[in-house]
Amino acid sequence: MDYIQKGTKAFNKANWALFLAGFITFANLYVSQPLLPTFAEEFHVSPAVASLSLSVTTFALSISMIIVGSLSEAWGRKALMTISIFAASFLTLALAFSPNFETILVLRVIQGVVFAGLPAIAMAYLGEEMDSRSLGIAMGLYISGNSVGGLSGRVIIGTLTDLYNWQVGMIVLGILSLVISVLFVWMLPNSKHFSPRPLQIKALTTSLIQHVKDPSMLCLFGISFVLMGSFVTLYNYIGFKLMAPPYYLSATIVGWIFVIYLVGTFSSAWFGSLADKYGRQKMLLLSIAIMFAGAIITLNGLLSLKISGITVFTFGFFAAHSIASGWVSKRATHDKAQASSLYLFFYYFGSSVGGTAGGIFWMHFGWVGVIAMITVFLVVACLLSFLLKGIIAKQSLVTGHSCS
């Protein structure tokens, strides 16, 4: 079979195509996060309402990912990914001409739906088309495109907002995304190992229900919800804090704060290996403790300590996310792709709920209120971790072997 192998021209083109597609998808997904203070001021809305420009998008994405993955089984991988990135690019351009905040929210909901076309399908494409010995590096390059894109989108929009305005930032990002979309269509090899199958809604629904009925999977989904809810809450409202007295940081500087995400590249890989060595629950609890320590450090008024706290918190989050997401794949006994889709559903749903709820705490209690809410979420994550350990222990007694 003619699978794509490392070192070939097809391998380089496929990886660059998916790296760039992941880059623009996540650049556009999180483009509104550095703009929350700007939206609140320009459209005269509260921070909680401003946060909806991200929350409604991740909510729509969370639901759509479960559906789009199944649609690609019938309609094809490359076709849906192409529609996804072109539609997302045009919608970013449309955002620049929004007359009011309500229009922004409508466009962001639509974007959330079309964004699902890439992350839900790209990994399936790689799994089908790549030679098994080349799959690991190909997957790593794709995921790096996601993280670099999420970081770069925030920096680009923050800087251009400071130099010109947010509308110019949207236009620049939209045009860049369209150019990359054209390159994606040209570079990505057509599927050779994809066989279309009829949509099986009943089988999909049955699979999802079975995963939700598993108490250990429910614990992991809950952990996903509160971890991402905590993470997005911190980054949603740190901009409000740092652009206000006594810091008065510019939108450019606040945008560059997202460079801290890079520590997650290290912590996710390191804690993933530590989990294999010392046990997932121990390392998950340690990761959550690190997040808590970072959150508490941000309460200090000194800017350098506040940034240090954000860094520690980010380090802990990516470590915890790496362990929890890997645990889902380990625990799933069937339809692992559907289990992963459910994990991502709760992940992005937590982003939507936590990100907006944090605005209420910010408005009434300031940064202390934000950290208090995050603390409650982290306590819930710890409790779910202990509950998960108990469930796995009982299941191990029944099956007669370890199933952690």
Tab-separated table of C-alpha atoms in Angstrom:
chain	number	residue	atom	x	y	z
A	1	MET	CA	0.000	0.000	0.000
A	2	ASP	CA	1.279	3.466	-0.935
A	3	TYR	CA	1.430	5.117	2.483
A	4	ILE	CA	3.197	8.460	2.985
A	5	GLN	CA	6.671	7.951	4.420
A	6	LYS	CA	9.077	10.270	6.203
A	7	GLY	CA	11.654	11.837	3.896
A	8	THR	CA	9.442	11.877	0.814
A	9	LYS	CA	8.088	14.929	-0.994
A	10	ALA	CA	4.542	13.844	-0.182
A	11	PHE	CA	5.404	13.668	3.532
A	12	ASN	CA	6.792	17.200	3.550
A	13	LYS	CA	3.829	18.611	1.634
A	14	ALA	CA	1.250	16.827	3.805
A	15	ASN	CA	2.881	17.951	7.040
A	16	TRP	CA	3.288	21.548	5.955
A	17	ALA	CA	-0.316	21.603	4.738
A	18	LEU	CA	-1.715	20.327	8.062
A	19	PHE	CA	0.698	22.431	10.136
A	20	LEU	CA	-0.502	25.575	8.339
A	21	ALA	CA	-4.156	24.514	8.500
A	22	GLY	CA	-3.859	23.909	12.252
A	23	PHE	CA	-2.054	27.237	12.561
A	24	ILE	CA	-4.839	29.325	11.013
A	25	THR	CA	-7.635	27.329	12.649
A	26	PHE	CA	-6.418	27.972	16.176
A	27	ALA	CA	-5.191	31.488	15.358
A	28	ASN	CA	-8.751	32.376	14.342
A	29	LEU	CA	-10.385	30.378	17.147
A	30	TYR	CA	-8.700	32.335	19.942
A	31	VAL	CA	-8.419	35.651	18.138
A	32	SER	CA	-11.003	37.322	20.384
A	33	GLN	CA	-9.361	36.462	23.711
A	34	PRO	CA	-6.878	39.395	23.783
A	35	LEU	CA	-9.676	41.689	22.556
A	36	LEU	CA	-12.042	41.197	25.506
A	37	PRO	CA	-11.088	44.496	27.215
A	38	THR	CA	-11.332	46.268	23.843
A	39	PHE	CA	-14.785	44.814	23.120
A	40	ALA	CA	-16.006	45.697	26.610
A	41	GLU	CA	-14.941	49.324	26.153
A	42	GLU	CA	-15.959	49.816	22.516
A	43	PHE	CA	-19.365	48.120	22.665
A	44	HIS	CA	-20.165	49.140	26.261
A	45	VAL	CA	-20.686	45.593	27.501
A	46	SER	CA	-19.577	43.909	30.718
A	47	PRO	CA	-16.460	41.679	30.821
A	48	ALA	CA	-18.718	38.613	31.160
A	49	VAL	CA	-20.664	39.583	28.032
A	50	ALA	CA	-17.433	40.408	26.168
A	51	SER	CA	-16.158	36.905	26.996
A	52	LEU	CA	-19.060	35.451	24.995
A	53	SER	CA	-17.070	36.289	21.847
A	54	LEU	CA	-14.905	33.295	22.764
A	55	SER	CA	-17.354	31.220	24.809
A	56	VAL	CA	-20.036	30.909	22.116
A	57	THR	CA	-17.354	29.812	19.647
A	58	THR	CA	-15.890	27.073	21.811
A	59	PHE	CA	-19.407	25.901	22.736
A	60	ALA	CA	-20.402	25.585	19.078
A	61	LEU	CA	-17.081	23.864	18.382
A	62	SER	CA	-17.594	21.358	21.205
A	63	ILE	CA	-20.926	20.166	19.792
A	64	SER	CA	-19.867	20.272	16.143
A	65	MET	CA	-16.743	18.156	16.621
A	66	ILE	CA	-18.835	15.107	17.527
A	67	ILE	CA	-20.953	15.528	14.386
A	68	VAL	CA	-18.326	16.576	11.822
A	69	GLY	CA	-16.068	13.609	12.521
A	70	SER	CA	-18.909	11.309	11.506
A	71	LEU	CA	-19.787	13.396	8.430
A	72	SER	CA	-16.214	13.007	7.163
A	73	GLU	CA	-16.690	9.220	7.121
A	74	ALA	CA	-19.220	9.765	4.321
A	75	TRP	CA	-18.060	12.973	2.630
A	76	GLY	CA	-14.272	12.645	2.719
A	77	ARG	CA	-11.423	14.107	4.754
A	78	LYS	CA	-9.807	16.722	2.524
A	79	ALA	CA	-13.091	18.132	1.219
A	80	LEU	CA	-14.448	18.923	4.700
A	81	MET	CA	-11.123	20.300	5.944
A	82	THR	CA	-10.986	22.595	2.910
A	83	ILE	CA	-14.514	23.877	3.486
A	84	SER	CA	-13.673	24.408	7.161
A	85	ILE	CA	-10.591	26.585	6.741
A	86	PHE	CA	-11.942	28.655	3.840
A	87	ALA	CA	-15.211	29.344	5.680
A	88	ALA	CA	-13.351	30.265	8.880
A	89	SER	CA	-11.089	32.654	6.940
A	90	PHE	CA	-13.987	34.472	5.238
A	91	LEU	CA	-15.792	34.756	8.577
A	92	THR	CA	-12.740	36.415	10.166
A	93	LEU	CA	-12.818	38.987	7.365
A	94	ALA	CA	-16.538	39.479	7.969
A	95	LEU	CA	-15.874	40.102	11.674
A	96	ALA	CA	-13.872	43.210	10.767
A	97	PHE	CA	-17.020	44.807	9.322
A	98	SER	CA	-19.387	43.900	12.174
A	99	PRO	CA	-21.600	46.911	13.010
A	100	ASN	CA	-22.290	45.767	16.582
A	101	PHE	CA	-21.412	43.182	19.206
A	102	GLU	CA	-24.475	41.062	18.439
A	103	THR	CA	-23.225	40.536	14.891
A	104	ILE	CA	-19.825	39.494	16.252
A	105	LEU	CA	-21.485	36.838	18.409
A	106	VAL	CA	-23.515	35.449	15.490
A	107	LEU	CA	-20.416	35.221	13.289
A	108	ARG	CA	-18.413	33.615	16.093
A	109	VAL	CA	-21.084	30.931	16.589
A	110	ILE	CA	-20.896	30.101	12.877
A	111	GLN	CA	-17.113	30.047	13.115
A	112	GLY	CA	-17.326	27.596	15.995
A	113	VAL	CA	-19.287	25.223	13.782
A	114	VAL	CA	-16.901	25.419	10.819
A	115	PHE	CA	-13.759	25.272	13.003
A	116	ALA	CA	-14.709	21.687	13.919
A	117	GLY	CA	-13.864	20.553	10.396
A	118	LEU	CA	-10.132	20.539	11.007
A	119	PRO	CA	-9.373	19.100	14.478
A	120	ALA	CA	-12.097	16.475	14.099
A	121	ILE	CA	-10.664	15.191	10.805
A	122	ALA	CA	-6.930	15.976	10.573
A	123	MET	CA	-5.886	13.219	12.960
A	124	ALA	CA	-8.047	10.695	11.099
A	125	TYR	CA	-6.396	11.731	7.808
A	126	LEU	CA	-2.920	11.274	9.262
A	127	GLY	CA	-3.830	7.894	10.743
A	128	GLU	CA	-5.085	6.676	7.356
A	129	GLU	CA	-2.448	8.103	5.033
A	130	MET	CA	0.821	8.032	6.998
A	131	ASP	CA	3.141	5.062	7.232
A	132	SER	CA	3.036	3.787	10.829
A	133	ARG	CA	6.750	4.568	11.291
A	134	SER	CA	6.153	8.174	10.249
A	135	LEU	CA	2.877	8.790	12.068
A	136	GLY	CA	4.343	9.969	15.397
A	137	ILE	CA	6.377	12.836	13.968
A	138	ALA	CA	3.552	13.793	11.600
A	139	MET	CA	1.081	14.001	14.494
A	140	GLY	CA	3.547	16.019	16.544
A	141	LEU	CA	4.037	18.537	13.733
A	142	TYR	CA	0.286	18.943	13.315
A	143	ILE	CA	-0.275	19.534	17.036
A	144	SER	CA	2.596	22.017	17.115
A	145	GLY	CA	0.814	23.942	14.354
A	146	ASN	CA	-2.251	24.133	16.598
A	147	SER	CA	-0.306	25.542	19.557
A	148	VAL	CA	1.817	27.918	17.493
A	149	GLY	CA	-1.310	29.153	15.710
A	150	GLY	CA	-3.210	29.768	18.941
A	151	LEU	CA	-0.254	31.723	20.283
A	152	SER	CA	0.432	33.659	17.073
A	153	GLY	CA	-3.176	34.673	16.520
A	154	ARG	CA	-3.297	36.289	19.949
A	155	VAL	CA	0.010	38.113	19.389
A	156	ILE	CA	-0.925	39.297	15.888
A	157	ILE	CA	-4.331	40.663	16.884
A	158	GLY	CA	-2.994	42.253	20.073
A	159	THR	CA	-0.160	44.021	18.262
A	160	LEU	CA	-2.262	45.249	15.324
A	161	THR	CA	-4.995	46.437	17.689
A	162	ASP	CA	-2.415	48.536	19.490
A	163	LEU	CA	-0.899	49.921	16.269
A	164	TYR	CA	-4.170	50.446	14.366
A	165	ASN	CA	-7.412	48.859	15.593
A	166	TRP	CA	-8.924	45.398	16.004
A	167	GLN	CA	-10.680	45.606	12.631
A	168	VAL	CA	-7.321	45.934	10.846
A	169	GLY	CA	-6.090	42.953	12.835
A	170	MET	CA	-9.059	40.861	11.677
A	171	ILE	CA	-8.525	41.859	8.031
A	172	VAL	CA	-4.818	40.986	8.135
A	173	LEU	CA	-5.482	37.647	9.832
A	174	GLY	CA	-8.352	36.871	7.443
A	175	ILE	CA	-6.252	37.553	4.326
A	176	LEU	CA	-3.353	35.510	5.749
A	177	SER	CA	-5.776	32.673	6.455
A	178	LEU	CA	-7.141	32.732	2.884
A	179	VAL	CA	-3.635	32.558	1.428
A	180	ILE	CA	-2.802	29.611	3.675
A	181	SER	CA	-6.094	27.927	2.727
A	182	VAL	CA	-5.076	28.023	-0.949
A	183	LEU	CA	-1.673	26.548	-0.059
A	184	PHE	CA	-3.415	23.819	1.945
A	185	VAL	CA	-5.520	22.681	-1.035
A	186	TRP	CA	-2.451	22.681	-3.282
A	187	MET	CA	-0.091	20.877	-0.894
A	188	LEU	CA	-2.231	18.257	0.863
A	189	PRO	CA	-2.200	14.927	-1.026
A	190	ASN	CA	-5.619	13.485	-1.799
A	191	SER	CA	-6.736	10.565	0.357
A	192	LYS	CA	-5.678	7.176	-1.012
A	193	HIS	CA	-6.815	4.990	1.842
A	194	PHE	CA	-10.166	6.563	2.654
A	195	SER	CA	-13.279	4.550	1.853
A	196	PRO	CA	-16.565	6.446	2.243
A	197	ARG	CA	-19.132	4.828	4.512
A	198	PRO	CA	-22.806	5.645	4.999
A	199	LEU	CA	-23.681	7.748	8.004
A	200	GLN	CA	-24.591	5.557	10.955
A	201	ILE	CA	-26.339	7.883	13.363
A	202	LYS	CA	-27.697	5.065	15.514
A	203	ALA	CA	-24.265	3.469	15.953
A	204	LEU	CA	-22.744	6.857	16.780
A	205	THR	CA	-25.400	7.609	19.390
A	206	THR	CA	-25.041	4.171	20.976
A	207	SER	CA	-21.274	4.590	21.227
A	208	LEU	CA	-21.571	8.004	22.872
A	209	ILE	CA	-24.127	6.741	25.404
A	210	GLN	CA	-21.912	3.792	26.337
A	211	HIS	CA	-18.984	6.097	27.076
A	212	VAL	CA	-21.127	8.437	29.176
A	213	LYS	CA	-22.470	5.486	31.177
A	214	ASP	CA	-18.914	4.509	32.189
A	215	PRO	CA	-18.320	6.228	35.594
A	216	SER	CA	-14.551	6.329	35.115
A	217	MET	CA	-14.948	8.102	31.758
A	218	LEU	CA	-17.416	10.531	33.315
A	219	CYS	CA	-14.800	11.444	35.917
A	220	LEU	CA	-12.247	12.136	33.182
A	221	PHE	CA	-14.759	14.204	31.221
A	222	GLY	CA	-15.525	16.188	34.381
A	223	ILE	CA	-11.824	16.758	35.003
A	224	SER	CA	-11.494	18.001	31.428
A	225	PHE	CA	-14.400	20.431	31.987
A	226	VAL	CA	-13.041	22.052	35.177
A	227	LEU	CA	-9.387	22.146	34.082
A	228	MET	CA	-10.144	23.968	30.826
A	229	GLY	CA	-12.724	26.152	32.579
A	230	SER	CA	-10.024	27.243	35.021
A	231	PHE	CA	-7.426	27.828	32.334
A	232	VAL	CA	-9.587	29.944	30.033
A	233	THR	CA	-10.935	31.944	32.983
A	234	LEU	CA	-7.454	32.986	34.035
A	235	TYR	CA	-6.421	34.055	30.536
A	236	ASN	CA	-9.759	35.732	29.754
A	237	TYR	CA	-9.525	38.181	32.643
A	238	ILE	CA	-5.800	38.681	33.149
A	239	GLY	CA	-5.965	41.178	30.288
A	240	PHE	CA	-8.535	43.287	32.183
A	241	LYS	CA	-6.290	43.213	35.246
A	242	LEU	CA	-3.060	44.120	33.463
A	243	MET	CA	-4.510	46.872	31.263
A	244	ALA	CA	-5.989	48.611	34.346
A	245	PRO	CA	-4.202	50.532	37.139
A	246	PRO	CA	-1.536	50.187	38.397
A	247	TYR	CA	-0.078	48.292	35.416
A	248	TYR	CA	-1.542	50.045	32.341
A	249	LEU	CA	-0.073	47.475	29.966
A	250	SER	CA	-0.815	47.870	26.255
A	251	ALA	CA	-2.775	45.403	24.138
A	252	THR	CA	0.520	44.448	22.456
A	253	ILE	CA	2.176	43.483	25.743
A	254	VAL	CA	-0.919	41.606	26.921
A	255	GLY	CA	-0.962	39.720	23.602
A	256	TRP	CA	2.673	38.704	24.065
A	257	ILE	CA	1.855	37.248	27.493
A	258	PHE	CA	0.402	34.268	25.624
A	259	VAL	CA	3.971	33.279	24.728
A	260	ILE	CA	3.862	31.664	28.181
A	261	TYR	CA	1.910	28.875	26.449
A	262	LEU	CA	5.257	27.551	25.232
A	263	VAL	CA	6.023	26.133	28.687
A	264	GLY	CA	3.128	23.760	28.060
A	265	THR	CA	5.040	22.132	25.202
A	266	PHE	CA	7.606	20.983	27.744
A	267	SER	CA	5.326	20.158	30.681
A	268	SER	CA	2.845	18.095	28.640
A	269	ALA	CA	5.568	15.804	27.278
A	270	TRP	CA	7.459	15.583	30.587
A	271	PHE	CA	4.451	14.819	32.781
A	272	GLY	CA	3.147	12.359	30.215
A	273	SER	CA	6.314	10.307	30.695
A	274	LEU	CA	6.215	10.776	34.480
A	275	ALA	CA	2.654	9.471	34.528
A	276	ASP	CA	3.815	6.268	32.837
A	277	LYS	CA	6.537	5.893	35.471
A	278	TYR	CA	4.831	6.959	38.699
A	279	GLY	CA	1.124	6.576	37.958
A	280	ARG	CA	-1.440	8.818	36.326
A	281	GLN	CA	-3.366	9.802	39.434
A	282	LYS	CA	-0.285	10.926	41.374
A	283	MET	CA	0.979	13.034	38.494
A	284	LEU	CA	-2.501	14.426	37.811
A	285	LEU	CA	-2.838	15.549	41.438
A	286	LEU	CA	0.649	17.071	41.319
A	287	SER	CA	-0.273	18.956	38.141
A	288	ILE	CA	-3.434	20.322	39.745
A	289	ALA	CA	-1.415	21.368	42.822
A	290	ILE	CA	0.967	23.252	40.533
A	291	MET	CA	-1.996	25.020	38.918
A	292	PHE	CA	-3.278	26.004	42.372
A	293	ALA	CA	0.136	27.336	43.411
A	294	GLY	CA	0.360	29.407	40.246
A	295	ALA	CA	-3.134	30.825	40.756
A	296	ILE	CA	-2.285	31.895	44.316
A	297	ILE	CA	0.964	33.553	43.185
A	298	THR	CA	-0.998	35.769	40.774
A	299	LEU	CA	-2.722	37.377	43.764
A	300	ASN	CA	0.538	39.192	44.512
A	301	GLY	CA	0.490	42.777	43.273
A	302	LEU	CA	4.065	42.695	41.933
A	303	LEU	CA	3.913	42.387	38.147
A	304	SER	CA	6.893	40.031	37.883
A	305	LEU	CA	5.331	37.663	40.431
A	306	LYS	CA	1.969	37.856	38.706
A	307	ILE	CA	3.563	36.823	35.402
A	308	SER	CA	5.491	34.080	37.214
A	309	GLY	CA	2.229	32.793	38.682
A	310	ILE	CA	0.624	32.666	35.233
A	311	THR	CA	3.640	30.707	33.993
A	312	VAL	CA	3.424	28.176	36.828
A	313	PHE	CA	-0.341	27.826	36.324
A	314	THR	CA	0.134	27.251	32.580
A	315	PHE	CA	2.847	24.667	33.212
A	316	GLY	CA	0.503	22.732	35.505
A	317	PHE	CA	-2.492	22.948	33.166
A	318	PHE	CA	-0.783	21.468	30.130
A	319	ALA	CA	0.709	18.725	32.299
A	320	ALA	CA	-2.734	17.845	33.685
A	321	HIS	CA	-4.390	18.032	30.262
A	322	SER	CA	-1.767	15.711	28.793
A	323	ILE	CA	-2.361	13.113	31.524
A	324	ALA	CA	-6.170	13.305	31.440
A	325	SER	CA	-6.472	13.136	27.641
A	326	GLY	CA	-4.084	10.189	27.474
A	327	TRP	CA	-6.040	8.468	30.245
A	328	VAL	CA	-9.227	8.679	28.170
A	329	SER	CA	-7.582	6.779	25.334
A	330	LYS	CA	-6.268	4.223	27.812
A	331	ARG	CA	-9.636	3.703	29.515
A	332	ALA	CA	-11.757	3.503	26.343
A	333	THR	CA	-12.364	-0.153	25.483
A	334	HIS	CA	-14.092	0.620	22.168
A	335	ASP	CA	-14.619	3.500	19.714
A	336	LYS	CA	-11.633	5.445	21.016
A	337	ALA	CA	-12.216	8.258	18.511
A	338	GLN	CA	-15.684	8.835	19.946
A	339	ALA	CA	-14.262	8.807	23.483
A	340	SER	CA	-11.726	11.444	22.480
A	341	SER	CA	-14.474	13.506	20.835
A	342	LEU	CA	-16.463	13.430	24.084
A	343	TYR	CA	-13.386	14.477	26.048
A	344	LEU	CA	-12.944	17.446	23.694
A	345	PHE	CA	-16.659	18.245	23.957
A	346	PHE	CA	-16.367	18.633	27.746
A	347	TYR	CA	-13.006	20.399	27.292
A	348	TYR	CA	-14.431	23.143	25.108
A	349	PHE	CA	-17.745	23.215	26.969
A	350	GLY	CA	-15.756	23.904	30.148
A	351	SER	CA	-14.013	26.704	28.287
A	352	SER	CA	-17.390	28.245	27.432
A	353	VAL	CA	-18.953	27.935	30.888
A	354	GLY	CA	-15.880	28.777	32.948
A	355	GLY	CA	-14.780	31.593	30.669
A	356	THR	CA	-18.100	33.398	30.972
A	357	ALA	CA	-18.820	32.588	34.635
A	358	GLY	CA	-15.417	34.000	35.522
A	359	GLY	CA	-16.601	37.364	34.242
A	360	ILE	CA	-19.294	37.472	36.919
A	361	PHE	CA	-16.707	36.868	39.629
A	362	TRP	CA	-14.427	39.479	38.057
A	363	MET	CA	-17.160	42.131	38.007
A	364	HIS	CA	-18.237	41.549	41.623
A	365	PHE	CA	-15.019	40.551	43.379
A	366	GLY	CA	-12.137	41.498	41.088
A	367	TRP	CA	-9.094	39.277	40.600
A	368	VAL	CA	-9.584	37.660	44.023
A	369	GLY	CA	-13.003	36.477	42.856
A	370	VAL	CA	-11.528	35.012	39.658
A	371	ILE	CA	-8.933	33.057	41.647
A	372	ALA	CA	-11.619	31.911	44.116
A	373	MET	CA	-13.659	30.454	41.265
A	374	ILE	CA	-10.583	28.768	39.798
A	375	THR	CA	-9.789	27.299	43.229
A	376	VAL	CA	-13.255	25.742	43.460
A	377	PHE	CA	-12.801	24.221	39.999
A	378	LEU	CA	-9.423	22.763	40.986
A	379	VAL	CA	-10.863	21.277	44.187
A	380	VAL	CA	-13.530	19.577	42.066
A	381	ALA	CA	-10.775	18.235	39.794
A	382	CYS	CA	-8.989	16.734	42.832
A	383	LEU	CA	-12.196	15.143	44.128
A	384	LEU	CA	-12.930	13.637	40.706
A	385	SER	CA	-9.390	12.279	40.605
A	386	PHE	CA	-9.849	10.494	43.946
A	387	LEU	CA	-13.260	9.216	42.834
A	388	LEU	CA	-11.710	7.919	39.623
A	389	LYS	CA	-9.055	6.040	41.585
A	390	GLY	CA	-11.758	4.323	43.650
A	391	ILE	CA	-13.779	3.372	40.572
A	392	ILE	CA	-10.718	1.917	38.842
A	393	ALA	CA	-9.811	-0.048	41.984
A	394	LYS	CA	-13.281	-1.621	42.087
A	395	GLN	CA	-13.168	-2.439	38.385
A	396	SER	CA	-9.730	-4.007	38.854
A	397	LEU	CA	-11.121	-6.331	41.543
A	398	VAL	CA	-13.904	-7.414	39.185
A	399	THR	CA	-11.675	-8.033	36.181
A	400	GLY	CA	-8.779	-9.430	38.195
A	401	HIS	CA	-6.129	-7.193	36.667
A	402	SER	CA	-5.048	-3.573	36.687
A	403	CYS	CA	-7.006	-1.340	34.300
A	404	SER	CA	-5.561	2.046	35.207
